Coordinates of C-alpha atoms and ligand atoms in Angstrom, one line a residue:
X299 CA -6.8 10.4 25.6
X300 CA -3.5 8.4 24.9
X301 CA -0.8 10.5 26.4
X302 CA 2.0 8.4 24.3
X303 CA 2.7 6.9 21.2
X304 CA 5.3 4.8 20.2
X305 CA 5.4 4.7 16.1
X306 CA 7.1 1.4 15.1
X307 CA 7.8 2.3 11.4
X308 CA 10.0 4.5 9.7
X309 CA 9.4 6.7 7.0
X310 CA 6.9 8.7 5.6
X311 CA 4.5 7.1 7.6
X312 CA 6.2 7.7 10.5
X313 CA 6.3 11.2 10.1
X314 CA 3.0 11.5 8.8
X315 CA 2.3 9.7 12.5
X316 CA 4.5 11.7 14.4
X317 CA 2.6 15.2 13.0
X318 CA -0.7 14.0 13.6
X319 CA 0.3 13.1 17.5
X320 CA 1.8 16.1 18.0
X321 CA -1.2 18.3 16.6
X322 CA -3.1 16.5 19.3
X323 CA -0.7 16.9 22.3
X324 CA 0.8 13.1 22.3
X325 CA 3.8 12.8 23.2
X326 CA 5.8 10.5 20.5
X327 CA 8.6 8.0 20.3
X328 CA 10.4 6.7 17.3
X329 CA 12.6 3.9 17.1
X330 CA 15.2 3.9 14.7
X331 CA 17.9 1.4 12.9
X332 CA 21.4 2.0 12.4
X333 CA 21.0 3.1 9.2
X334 CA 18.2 5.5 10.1
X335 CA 19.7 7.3 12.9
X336 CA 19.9 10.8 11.5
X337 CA 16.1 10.1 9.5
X338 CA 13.7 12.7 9.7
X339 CA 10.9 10.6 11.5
X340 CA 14.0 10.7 14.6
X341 CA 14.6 14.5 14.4
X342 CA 10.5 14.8 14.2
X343 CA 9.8 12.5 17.6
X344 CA 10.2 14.0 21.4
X345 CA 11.8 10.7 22.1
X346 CA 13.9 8.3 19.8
X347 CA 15.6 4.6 21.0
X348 CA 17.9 2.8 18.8
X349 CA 17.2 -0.8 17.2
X350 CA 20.8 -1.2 15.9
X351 CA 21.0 -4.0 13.0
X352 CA 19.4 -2.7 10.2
X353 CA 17.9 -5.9 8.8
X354 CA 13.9 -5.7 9.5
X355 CA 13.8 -9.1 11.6
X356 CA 16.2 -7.4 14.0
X357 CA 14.7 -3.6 13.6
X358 CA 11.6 -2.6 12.9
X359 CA 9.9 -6.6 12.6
X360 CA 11.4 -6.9 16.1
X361 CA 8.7 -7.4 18.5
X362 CA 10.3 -8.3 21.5
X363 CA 12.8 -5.3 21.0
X364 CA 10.2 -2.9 19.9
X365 CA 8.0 -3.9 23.1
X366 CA 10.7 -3.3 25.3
X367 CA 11.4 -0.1 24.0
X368 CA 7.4 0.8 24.9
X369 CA 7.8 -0.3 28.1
X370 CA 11.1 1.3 28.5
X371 CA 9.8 5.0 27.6
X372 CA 5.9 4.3 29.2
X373 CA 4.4 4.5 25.9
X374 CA 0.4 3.4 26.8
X375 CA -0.2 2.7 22.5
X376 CA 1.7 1.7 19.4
X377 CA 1.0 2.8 16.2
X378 CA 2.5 0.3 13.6
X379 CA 1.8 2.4 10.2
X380 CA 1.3 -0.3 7.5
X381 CA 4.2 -2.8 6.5
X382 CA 6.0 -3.9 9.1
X383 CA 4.5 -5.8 12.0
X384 CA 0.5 -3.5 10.7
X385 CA -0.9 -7.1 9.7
X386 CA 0.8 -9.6 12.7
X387 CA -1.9 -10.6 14.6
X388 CA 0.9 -11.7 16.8
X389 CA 2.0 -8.2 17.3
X390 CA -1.3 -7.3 17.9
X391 CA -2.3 -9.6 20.6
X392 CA 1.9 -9.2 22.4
X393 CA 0.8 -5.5 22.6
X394 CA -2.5 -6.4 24.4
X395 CA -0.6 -8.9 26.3
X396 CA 2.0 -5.9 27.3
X397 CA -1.5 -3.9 28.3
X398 CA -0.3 -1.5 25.6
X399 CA -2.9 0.0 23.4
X400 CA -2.3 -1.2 19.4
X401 CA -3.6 1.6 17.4
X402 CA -5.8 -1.1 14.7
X403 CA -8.2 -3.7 14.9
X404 CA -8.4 -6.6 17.7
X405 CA -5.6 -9.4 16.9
X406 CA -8.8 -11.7 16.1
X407 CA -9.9 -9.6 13.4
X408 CA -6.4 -9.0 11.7
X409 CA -6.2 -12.8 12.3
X410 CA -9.6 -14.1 10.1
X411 CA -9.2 -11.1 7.5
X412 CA -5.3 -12.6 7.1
X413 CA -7.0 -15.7 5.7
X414 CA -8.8 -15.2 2.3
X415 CA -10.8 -18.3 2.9
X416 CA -12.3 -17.4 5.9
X417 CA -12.8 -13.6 4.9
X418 CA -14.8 -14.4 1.6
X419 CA -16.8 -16.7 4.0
X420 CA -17.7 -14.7 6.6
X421 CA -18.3 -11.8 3.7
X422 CA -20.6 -14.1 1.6
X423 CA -22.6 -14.8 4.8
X424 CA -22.8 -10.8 5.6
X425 CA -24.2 -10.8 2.4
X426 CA -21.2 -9.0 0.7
X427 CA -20.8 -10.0 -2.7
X428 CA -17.9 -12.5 -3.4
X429 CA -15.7 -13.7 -6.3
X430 CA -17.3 -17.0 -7.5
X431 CA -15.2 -19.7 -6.7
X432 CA -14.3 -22.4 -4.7
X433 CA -12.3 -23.5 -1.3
X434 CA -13.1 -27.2 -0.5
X435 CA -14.7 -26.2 2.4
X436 CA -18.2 -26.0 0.7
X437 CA -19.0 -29.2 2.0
X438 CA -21.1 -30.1 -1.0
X439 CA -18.4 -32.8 -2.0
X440 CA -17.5 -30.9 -5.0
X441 CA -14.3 -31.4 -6.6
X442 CA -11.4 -29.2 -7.8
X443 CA -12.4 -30.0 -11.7
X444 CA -15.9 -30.0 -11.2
X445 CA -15.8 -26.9 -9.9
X446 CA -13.9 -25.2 -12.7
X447 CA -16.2 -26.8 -14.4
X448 CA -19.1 -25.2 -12.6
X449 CA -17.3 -21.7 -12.5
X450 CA -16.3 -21.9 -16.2
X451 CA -12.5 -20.6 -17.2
X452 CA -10.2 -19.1 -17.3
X453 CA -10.3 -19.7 -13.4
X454 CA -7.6 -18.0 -10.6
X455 CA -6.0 -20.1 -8.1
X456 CA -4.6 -18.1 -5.5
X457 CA -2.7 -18.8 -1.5
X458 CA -5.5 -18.3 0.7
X459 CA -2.6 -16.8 3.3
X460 CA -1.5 -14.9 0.8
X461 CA -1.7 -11.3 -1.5
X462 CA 0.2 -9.1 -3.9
X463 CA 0.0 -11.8 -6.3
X464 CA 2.4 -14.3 -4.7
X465 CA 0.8 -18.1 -5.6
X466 CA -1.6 -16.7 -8.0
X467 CA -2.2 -18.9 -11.4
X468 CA -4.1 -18.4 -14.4
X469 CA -5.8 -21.5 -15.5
X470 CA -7.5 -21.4 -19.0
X471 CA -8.0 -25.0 -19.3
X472 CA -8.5 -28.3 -17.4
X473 CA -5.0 -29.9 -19.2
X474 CA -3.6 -26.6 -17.2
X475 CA -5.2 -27.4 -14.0
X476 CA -2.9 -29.9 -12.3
X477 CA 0.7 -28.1 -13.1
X478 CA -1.0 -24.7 -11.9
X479 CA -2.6 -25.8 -8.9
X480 CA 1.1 -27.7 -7.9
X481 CA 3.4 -25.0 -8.8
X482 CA 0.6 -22.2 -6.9
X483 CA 0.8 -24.8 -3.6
X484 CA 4.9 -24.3 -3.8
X485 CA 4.9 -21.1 -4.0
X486 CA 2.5 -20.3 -1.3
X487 CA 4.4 -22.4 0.7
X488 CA 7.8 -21.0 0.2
X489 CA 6.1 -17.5 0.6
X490 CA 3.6 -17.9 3.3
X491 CA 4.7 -20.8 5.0
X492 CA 1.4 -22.0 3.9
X493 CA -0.1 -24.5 0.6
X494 CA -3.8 -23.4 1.3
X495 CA -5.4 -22.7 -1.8
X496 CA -8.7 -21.0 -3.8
X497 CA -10.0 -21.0 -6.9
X498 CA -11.9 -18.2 -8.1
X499 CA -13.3 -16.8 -11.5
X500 CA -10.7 -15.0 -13.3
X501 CA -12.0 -11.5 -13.8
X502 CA -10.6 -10.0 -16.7
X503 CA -9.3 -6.6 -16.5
X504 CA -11.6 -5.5 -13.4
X505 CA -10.9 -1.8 -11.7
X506 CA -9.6 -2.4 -8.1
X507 CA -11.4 -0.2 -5.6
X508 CA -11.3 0.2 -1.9
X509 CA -13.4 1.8 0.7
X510 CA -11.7 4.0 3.8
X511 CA -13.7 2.7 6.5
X512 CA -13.6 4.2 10.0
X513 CA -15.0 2.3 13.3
X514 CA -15.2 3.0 16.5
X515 CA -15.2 1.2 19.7
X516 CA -18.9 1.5 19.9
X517 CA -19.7 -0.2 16.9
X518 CA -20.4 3.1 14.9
X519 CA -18.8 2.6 11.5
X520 CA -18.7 4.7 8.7
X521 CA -16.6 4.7 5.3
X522 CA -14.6 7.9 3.6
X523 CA -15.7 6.9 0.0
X524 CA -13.6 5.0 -3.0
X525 CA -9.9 4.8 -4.5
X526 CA -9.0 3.8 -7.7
X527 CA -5.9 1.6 -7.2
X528 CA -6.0 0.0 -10.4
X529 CA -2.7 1.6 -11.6
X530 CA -0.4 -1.4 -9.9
X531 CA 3.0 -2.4 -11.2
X532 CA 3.8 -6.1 -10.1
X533 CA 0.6 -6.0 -7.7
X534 CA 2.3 -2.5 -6.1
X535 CA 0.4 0.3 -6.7
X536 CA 1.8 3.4 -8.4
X537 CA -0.9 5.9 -9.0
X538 CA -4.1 6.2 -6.5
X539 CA -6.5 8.8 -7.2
X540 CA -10.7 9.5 -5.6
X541 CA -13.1 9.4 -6.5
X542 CA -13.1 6.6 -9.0
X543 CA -14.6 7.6 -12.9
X544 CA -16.1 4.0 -12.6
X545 CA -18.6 4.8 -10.0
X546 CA -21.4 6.8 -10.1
X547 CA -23.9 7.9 -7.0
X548 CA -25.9 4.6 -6.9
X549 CA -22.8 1.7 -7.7
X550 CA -20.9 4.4 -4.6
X551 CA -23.7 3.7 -2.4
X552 CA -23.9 0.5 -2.8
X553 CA -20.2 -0.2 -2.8
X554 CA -19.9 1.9 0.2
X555 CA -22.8 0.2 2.6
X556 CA -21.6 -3.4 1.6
X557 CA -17.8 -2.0 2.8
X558 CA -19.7 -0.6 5.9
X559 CA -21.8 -4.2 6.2
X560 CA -18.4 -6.4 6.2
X561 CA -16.8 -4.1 8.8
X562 CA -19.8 -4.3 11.1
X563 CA -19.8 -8.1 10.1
X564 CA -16.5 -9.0 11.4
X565 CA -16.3 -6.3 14.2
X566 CA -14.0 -4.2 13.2
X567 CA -12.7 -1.1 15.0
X568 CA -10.3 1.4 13.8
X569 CA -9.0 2.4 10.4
X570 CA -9.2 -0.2 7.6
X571 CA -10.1 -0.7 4.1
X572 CA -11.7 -3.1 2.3
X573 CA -11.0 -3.7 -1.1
X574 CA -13.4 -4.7 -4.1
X575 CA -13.0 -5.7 -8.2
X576 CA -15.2 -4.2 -10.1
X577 CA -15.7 -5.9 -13.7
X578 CA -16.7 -4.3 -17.0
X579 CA -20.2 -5.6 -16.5
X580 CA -19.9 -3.1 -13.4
X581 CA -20.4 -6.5 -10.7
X582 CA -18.4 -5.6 -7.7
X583 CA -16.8 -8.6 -5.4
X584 CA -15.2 -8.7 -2.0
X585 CA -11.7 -9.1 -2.7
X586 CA -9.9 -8.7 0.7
X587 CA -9.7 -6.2 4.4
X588 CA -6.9 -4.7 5.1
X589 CA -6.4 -3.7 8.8
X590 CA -3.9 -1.0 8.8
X591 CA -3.8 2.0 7.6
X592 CA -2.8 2.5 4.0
X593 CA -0.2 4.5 1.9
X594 CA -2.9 5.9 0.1
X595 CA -5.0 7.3 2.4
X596 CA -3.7 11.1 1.8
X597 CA -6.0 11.5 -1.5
X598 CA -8.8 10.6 1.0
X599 CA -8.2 13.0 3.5
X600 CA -8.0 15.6 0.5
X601 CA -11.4 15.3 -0.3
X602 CA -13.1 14.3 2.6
X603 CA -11.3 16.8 5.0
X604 CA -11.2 13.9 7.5
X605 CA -7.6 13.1 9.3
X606 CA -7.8 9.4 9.0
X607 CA -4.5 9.3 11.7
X608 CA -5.9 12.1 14.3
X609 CA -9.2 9.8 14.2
X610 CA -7.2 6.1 14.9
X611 CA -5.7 7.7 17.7
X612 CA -9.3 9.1 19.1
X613 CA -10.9 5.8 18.3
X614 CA -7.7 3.5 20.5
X615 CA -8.5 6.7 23.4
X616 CA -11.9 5.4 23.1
X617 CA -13.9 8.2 21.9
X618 CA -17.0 7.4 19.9
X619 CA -16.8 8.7 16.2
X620 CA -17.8 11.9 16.2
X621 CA -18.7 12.0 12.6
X622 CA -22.0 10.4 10.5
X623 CA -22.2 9.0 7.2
X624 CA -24.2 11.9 6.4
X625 CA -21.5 14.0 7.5
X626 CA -18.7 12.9 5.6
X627 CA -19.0 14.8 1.6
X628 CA -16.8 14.0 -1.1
X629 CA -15.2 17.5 -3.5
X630 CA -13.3 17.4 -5.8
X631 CA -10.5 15.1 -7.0
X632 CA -7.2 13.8 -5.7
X633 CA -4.3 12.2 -7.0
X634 CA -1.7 10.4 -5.4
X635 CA 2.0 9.6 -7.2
X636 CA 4.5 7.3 -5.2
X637 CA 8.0 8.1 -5.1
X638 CA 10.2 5.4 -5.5
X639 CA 14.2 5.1 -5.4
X640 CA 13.8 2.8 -8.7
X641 CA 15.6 3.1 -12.1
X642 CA 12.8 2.7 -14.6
X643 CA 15.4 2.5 -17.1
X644 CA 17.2 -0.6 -15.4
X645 CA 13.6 -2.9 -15.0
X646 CA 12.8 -1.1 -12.1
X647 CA 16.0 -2.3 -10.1
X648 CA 15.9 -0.1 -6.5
X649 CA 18.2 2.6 -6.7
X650 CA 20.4 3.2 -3.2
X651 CA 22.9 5.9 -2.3
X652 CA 22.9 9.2 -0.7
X653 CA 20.6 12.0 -1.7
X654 CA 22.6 14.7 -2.1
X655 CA 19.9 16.9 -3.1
X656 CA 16.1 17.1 -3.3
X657 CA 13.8 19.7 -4.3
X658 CA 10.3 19.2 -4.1
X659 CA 7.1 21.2 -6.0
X660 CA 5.5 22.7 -3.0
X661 CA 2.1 24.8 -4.0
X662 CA -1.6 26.0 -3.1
X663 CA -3.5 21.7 -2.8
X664 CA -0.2 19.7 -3.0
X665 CA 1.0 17.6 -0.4
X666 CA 4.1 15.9 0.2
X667 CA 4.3 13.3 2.6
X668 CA 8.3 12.4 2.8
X669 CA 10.4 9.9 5.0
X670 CA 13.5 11.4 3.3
X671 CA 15.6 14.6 3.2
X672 CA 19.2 16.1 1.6
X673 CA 21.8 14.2 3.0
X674 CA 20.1 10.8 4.4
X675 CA 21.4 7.6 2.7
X676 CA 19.1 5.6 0.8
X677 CA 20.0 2.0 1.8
X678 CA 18.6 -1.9 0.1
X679 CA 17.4 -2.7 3.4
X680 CA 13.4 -1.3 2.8
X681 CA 11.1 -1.0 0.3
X682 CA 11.5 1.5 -2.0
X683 CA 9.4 4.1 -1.6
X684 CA 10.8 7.3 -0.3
X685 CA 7.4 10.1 -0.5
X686 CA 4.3 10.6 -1.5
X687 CA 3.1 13.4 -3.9
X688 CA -0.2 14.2 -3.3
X689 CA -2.8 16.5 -5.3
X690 CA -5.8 18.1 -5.0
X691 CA -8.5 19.8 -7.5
X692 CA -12.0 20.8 -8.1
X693 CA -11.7 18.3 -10.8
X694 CA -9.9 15.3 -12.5
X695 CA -8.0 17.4 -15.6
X696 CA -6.8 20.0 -13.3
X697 CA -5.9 17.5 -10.5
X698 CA -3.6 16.1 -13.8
X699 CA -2.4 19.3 -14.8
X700 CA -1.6 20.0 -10.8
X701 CA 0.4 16.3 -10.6
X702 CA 1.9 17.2 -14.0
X703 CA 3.6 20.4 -12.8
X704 CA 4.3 18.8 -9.6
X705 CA 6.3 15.9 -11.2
X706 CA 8.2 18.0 -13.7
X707 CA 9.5 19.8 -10.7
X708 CA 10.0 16.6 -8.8
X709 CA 14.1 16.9 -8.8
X710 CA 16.1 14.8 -6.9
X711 CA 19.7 14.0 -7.3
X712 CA 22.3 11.6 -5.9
X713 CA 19.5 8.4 -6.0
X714 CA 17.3 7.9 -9.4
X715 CA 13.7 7.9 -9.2
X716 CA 10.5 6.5 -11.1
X717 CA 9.6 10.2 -11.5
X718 CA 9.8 10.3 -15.2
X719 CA 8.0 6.9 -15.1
X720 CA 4.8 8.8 -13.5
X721 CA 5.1 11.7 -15.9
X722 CA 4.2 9.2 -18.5
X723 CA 1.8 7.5 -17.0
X724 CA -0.2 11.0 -16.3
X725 CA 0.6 12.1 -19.7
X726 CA -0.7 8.9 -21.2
X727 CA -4.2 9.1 -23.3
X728 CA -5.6 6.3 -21.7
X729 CA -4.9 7.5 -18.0
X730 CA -6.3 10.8 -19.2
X731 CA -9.4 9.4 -20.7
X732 CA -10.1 7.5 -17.0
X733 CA -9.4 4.2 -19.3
X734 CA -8.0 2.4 -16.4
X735 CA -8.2 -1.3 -15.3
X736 CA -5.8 -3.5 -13.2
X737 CA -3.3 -4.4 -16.5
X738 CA -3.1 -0.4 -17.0
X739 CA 0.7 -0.7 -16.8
X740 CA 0.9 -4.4 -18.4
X741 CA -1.1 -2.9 -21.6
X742 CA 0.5 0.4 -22.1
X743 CA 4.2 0.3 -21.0
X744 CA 5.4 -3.2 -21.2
X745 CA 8.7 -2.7 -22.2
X746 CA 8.7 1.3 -20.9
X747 CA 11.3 3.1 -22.3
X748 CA 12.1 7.2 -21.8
X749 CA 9.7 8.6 -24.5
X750 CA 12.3 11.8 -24.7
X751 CA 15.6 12.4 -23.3
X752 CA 15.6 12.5 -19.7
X753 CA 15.4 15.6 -18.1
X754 CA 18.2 17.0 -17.3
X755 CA 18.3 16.5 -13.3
X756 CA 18.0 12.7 -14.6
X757 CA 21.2 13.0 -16.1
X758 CA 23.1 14.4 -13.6
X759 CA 22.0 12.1 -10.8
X760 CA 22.9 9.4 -13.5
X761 CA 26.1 10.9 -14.1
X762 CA 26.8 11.1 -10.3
X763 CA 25.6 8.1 -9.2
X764 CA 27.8 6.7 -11.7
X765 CA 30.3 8.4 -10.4
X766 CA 29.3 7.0 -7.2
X767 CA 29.2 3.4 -8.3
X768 CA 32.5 3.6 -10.1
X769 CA 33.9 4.7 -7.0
X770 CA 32.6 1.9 -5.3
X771 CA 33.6 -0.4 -8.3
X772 CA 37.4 1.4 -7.7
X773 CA 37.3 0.9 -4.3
X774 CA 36.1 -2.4 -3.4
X775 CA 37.9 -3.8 -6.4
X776 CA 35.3 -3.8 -9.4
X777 CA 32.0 -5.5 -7.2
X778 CA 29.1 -5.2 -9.3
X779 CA 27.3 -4.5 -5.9
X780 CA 25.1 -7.3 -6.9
X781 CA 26.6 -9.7 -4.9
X782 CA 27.7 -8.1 -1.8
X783 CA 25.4 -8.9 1.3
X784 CA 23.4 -5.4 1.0
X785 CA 22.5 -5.2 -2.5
X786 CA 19.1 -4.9 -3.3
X787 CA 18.9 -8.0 -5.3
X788 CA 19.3 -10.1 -1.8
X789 CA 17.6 -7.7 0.8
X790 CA 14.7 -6.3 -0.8
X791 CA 12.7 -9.8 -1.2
X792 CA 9.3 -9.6 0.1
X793 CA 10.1 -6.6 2.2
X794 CA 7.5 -4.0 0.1
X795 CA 5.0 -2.5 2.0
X796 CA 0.8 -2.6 1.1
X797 CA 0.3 -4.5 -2.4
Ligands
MV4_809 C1 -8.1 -11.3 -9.0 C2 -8.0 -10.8 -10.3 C3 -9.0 -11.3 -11.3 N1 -9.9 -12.2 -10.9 N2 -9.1 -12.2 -8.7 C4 -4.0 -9.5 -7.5 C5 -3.4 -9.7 -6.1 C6 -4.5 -9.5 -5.2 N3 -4.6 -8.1 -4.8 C7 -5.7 -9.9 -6.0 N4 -5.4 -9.7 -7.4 C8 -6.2 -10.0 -8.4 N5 -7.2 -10.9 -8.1 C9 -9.9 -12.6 -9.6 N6 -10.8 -13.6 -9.3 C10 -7.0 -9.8 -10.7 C11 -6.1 -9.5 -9.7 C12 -5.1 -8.6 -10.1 C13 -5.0 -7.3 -9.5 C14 -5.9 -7.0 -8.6 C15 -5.8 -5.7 -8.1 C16 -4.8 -4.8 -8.5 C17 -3.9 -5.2 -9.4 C18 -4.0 -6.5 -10.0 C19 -3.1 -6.9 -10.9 C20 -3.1 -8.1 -11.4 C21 -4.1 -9.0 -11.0

């Protein structure tokens, strides 16, 4: 068994990491930025070394640092959370390099499931089903327009090294074609440093659902069931929830052996997930593999009683899974809400400043996964989200009854949250009715305003952080604090974890 475990993230995640060690005897280090020096994932480590600039390419993106640090403290494995350096094969292969365990797949995996092209490929030849479409590798000598004209539109083009929707197009019509396939190249160029290309049908409002999949070292792989990550604001997701009302017992089985068939295709070894569209005709594709572990994997553990962390750091000790298909059940439901420090009121802008105070629901099935506590400073140099609230019932109403009461005891003041914005969305008929697709948000709160007056802890953290800001305005001479080097505007960029 791994005897140490260096956690190069920050965060929730890094606490979440940090417990699970710690239940199991592992020592742990965290590594911290300037910024996060007095951060709960420091206080909750045995060990903590400093990154100093806060900016991620010379913190927490900062391999050569980071792998100095392991070395540094004798760390044998490095746990990279998801974000970050989770999805660098580069890391990946510079921690096998370093003869340091990296708590994931091999750098060869994250590698061909980083490139869409090559992951529908090697999917459609596992026998996974695939998005129609097309990727000039075909070899048949078709072209771009006879494709479309083969697939029929509307079609998608989308960056092959891409995701989160960065390089996607909509193309409804061949007059369309040129303009959208030159505008998707730039993009994906000035986004991935790479113009590769797809074309896919465009699935209209399809569910998006992924499978937990855990493998070992021994080519034993099972999956944890479904989530329902349909609820996604600007390709983020918002709300996660399992199971899925989509699914019943025979589209679950299927959807779960062809997740199990693409991880045993490719090889794959530790925690991953790999994500599907479902469309109303209930057809489910392949849509991509992510090799980390994910944000939402909380509501999984809820139901399935598995510790998806505690069994990553088994599987890197190299213990066979210890667990069969037929061993894994799913009960009852879980919902999961993430926090973010973003002012729904404002379009969403991230919200920064020091939480003065922050009092969270705590009760019999709720969890609250946190990289934050009273006091810490919420800076513009990461993403956004601060906690995870987590539910659990026997069933999908009380699980939204459970996540209601949670939320409307969600307070936090000092920094403004999308709290009230996930109070609507559980309230909402069509989220109650399971009437969910991947446009949930587009369709039902397009130009989202408070339905009611805020409640009241709303207005006080308003009225402070105004307070705050005027200060700031007062003191630095009226900046906006949209053009000094830290706001959020010009740090928070690509930087947002899992899409
Ligand atoms: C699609 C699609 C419809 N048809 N592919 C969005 C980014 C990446 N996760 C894949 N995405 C989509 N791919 C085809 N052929 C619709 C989306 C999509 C989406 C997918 C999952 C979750 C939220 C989404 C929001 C908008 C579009």
């Amino acid at each position: 068994m791994i005897e140490k475990v260096l956690v190069a993230n920050r965060g929730e995640i890094a606490v979440r990491i940090i417990k699970a060690c710690q239940e199991m005897g592992i020592r742990t280090v965290a590594i911290y930025s300037d910024v996060d020096a007095d951060s709960p994932h420091v206080h909750a480590a045995d060990e903590s070394y400093p990154l100093g600039d806060p900016t991620p390419s010379e913190s927490y993106l900062n391999i050569p640092k980071i792998l100095a640090i392991a070395k540094e403290c004798g760390a044998e494995a490095i746990h990279p959370g998801y974000g970050f350096l989770s999805e660098r094969a580069e890391f990946a292969k510079a921690c096998a390099d370093a003869g340091i365990k990296f708590i994931g797949p091999s750098a060869d995996v994250i590698d061909k499931m980083g490139d869409k092209i090559q992951a529908k490929k090697t999917m459609a030849n596992a026998g996974v089903p695939v998005i129609p479409g097309f990727t000039g590798y075909e070899g048949s000598g078709e072209t771009l327009e006879q494709a479309c004209q083969r697939i029929g539109f509307p079609v998608l083009i989308k960056a092959a090294a891409g995701g989160g929707g960065k390089g996607m197009r909509i193309v409804d019509s061949m007059d369309q074609l040129a303009d959208a396939e030159e505008s998707a190249k730039r993009e994906a160029k000035s986004a991935f440093g790479n113009d590769e290309l797809l074309l896919e049908k465009y699935l209209e409002k399809p569910r998006h659902i992924e499978f937990q999949i855990l493998a070992d070292e021994k080519g034993n792989v099972i999956h944890l069931f479904e989530r329902e990550c349909s609820i996604q604001r600007r390709h983020q997701k918002v709300i996660e929830e399992t199971p899925s009302v989509a699914l019943d017992d025979d589209l679950r089985q299927r959807m779960g052996d062809a997740a199990v068939q693409a991880a045993k295709t490719i090889g794959y070894t530790n925690a991953g997930t790999v994500e599907f569209m479902l469309d109303h005709d209930r057809n489910f594709y392949f849509l991509e593999m992510n090799t980390r572990l994910q944000v939402e994997h909380a509501i999984t553990e809820m139901t399935t009683h598995v510790d998806i962390v505690k069994w990553q750091l088994r599987i890197a000790s190299g213990e066979e899974l210890a667990i069969s298909q037929d061993d894994v059940s799913q009960n009852g439901h879980a919902i999961e809400c993430r926090i973010y420090a973003e002012d729904p009121e404002q379009g969403f802008i991230p919200s920064t400043g020091k939480l003065h105070m922050v009092d969270v629901p705590d009760g019999v099935n709720i969890r609250h996964d946190t990289g934050v506590k009273q006091g810490v400073e919420v800076t513009p140099y990461y993403d956004p989200m601060l906690a995870k609230l987590i539910v659990y019932a026997e069933n999908r109403p009380d699980a939204i009854k459970k996540m209601q009461w949670a939320l409307s005891n969600y307070i936090t003041l000092g920094v403004t949250t999308n709290v009230p914005f996930l109070r609507e969305i559980i309230e909402h008929g069509a989220f109650r009715g399971g009437d969910i697709d991947t446009h949930f948000i587009d369709s039902h709160f397009k130009d989202w305003i408070m339905s009611e007056d805020p409640p009241v802890e709303v207005l006080i953290a308003a009225a402070i952080d105004d307070l705050g800001r005027t200060a700031v305005a007062t003191h630095d001479g009226g900046d906006e604090g949209h053009d000094d080097a830290h706001s959020p505007w010009k740090t928070m960029g690509a930087w947002r974890i899992d899409s």
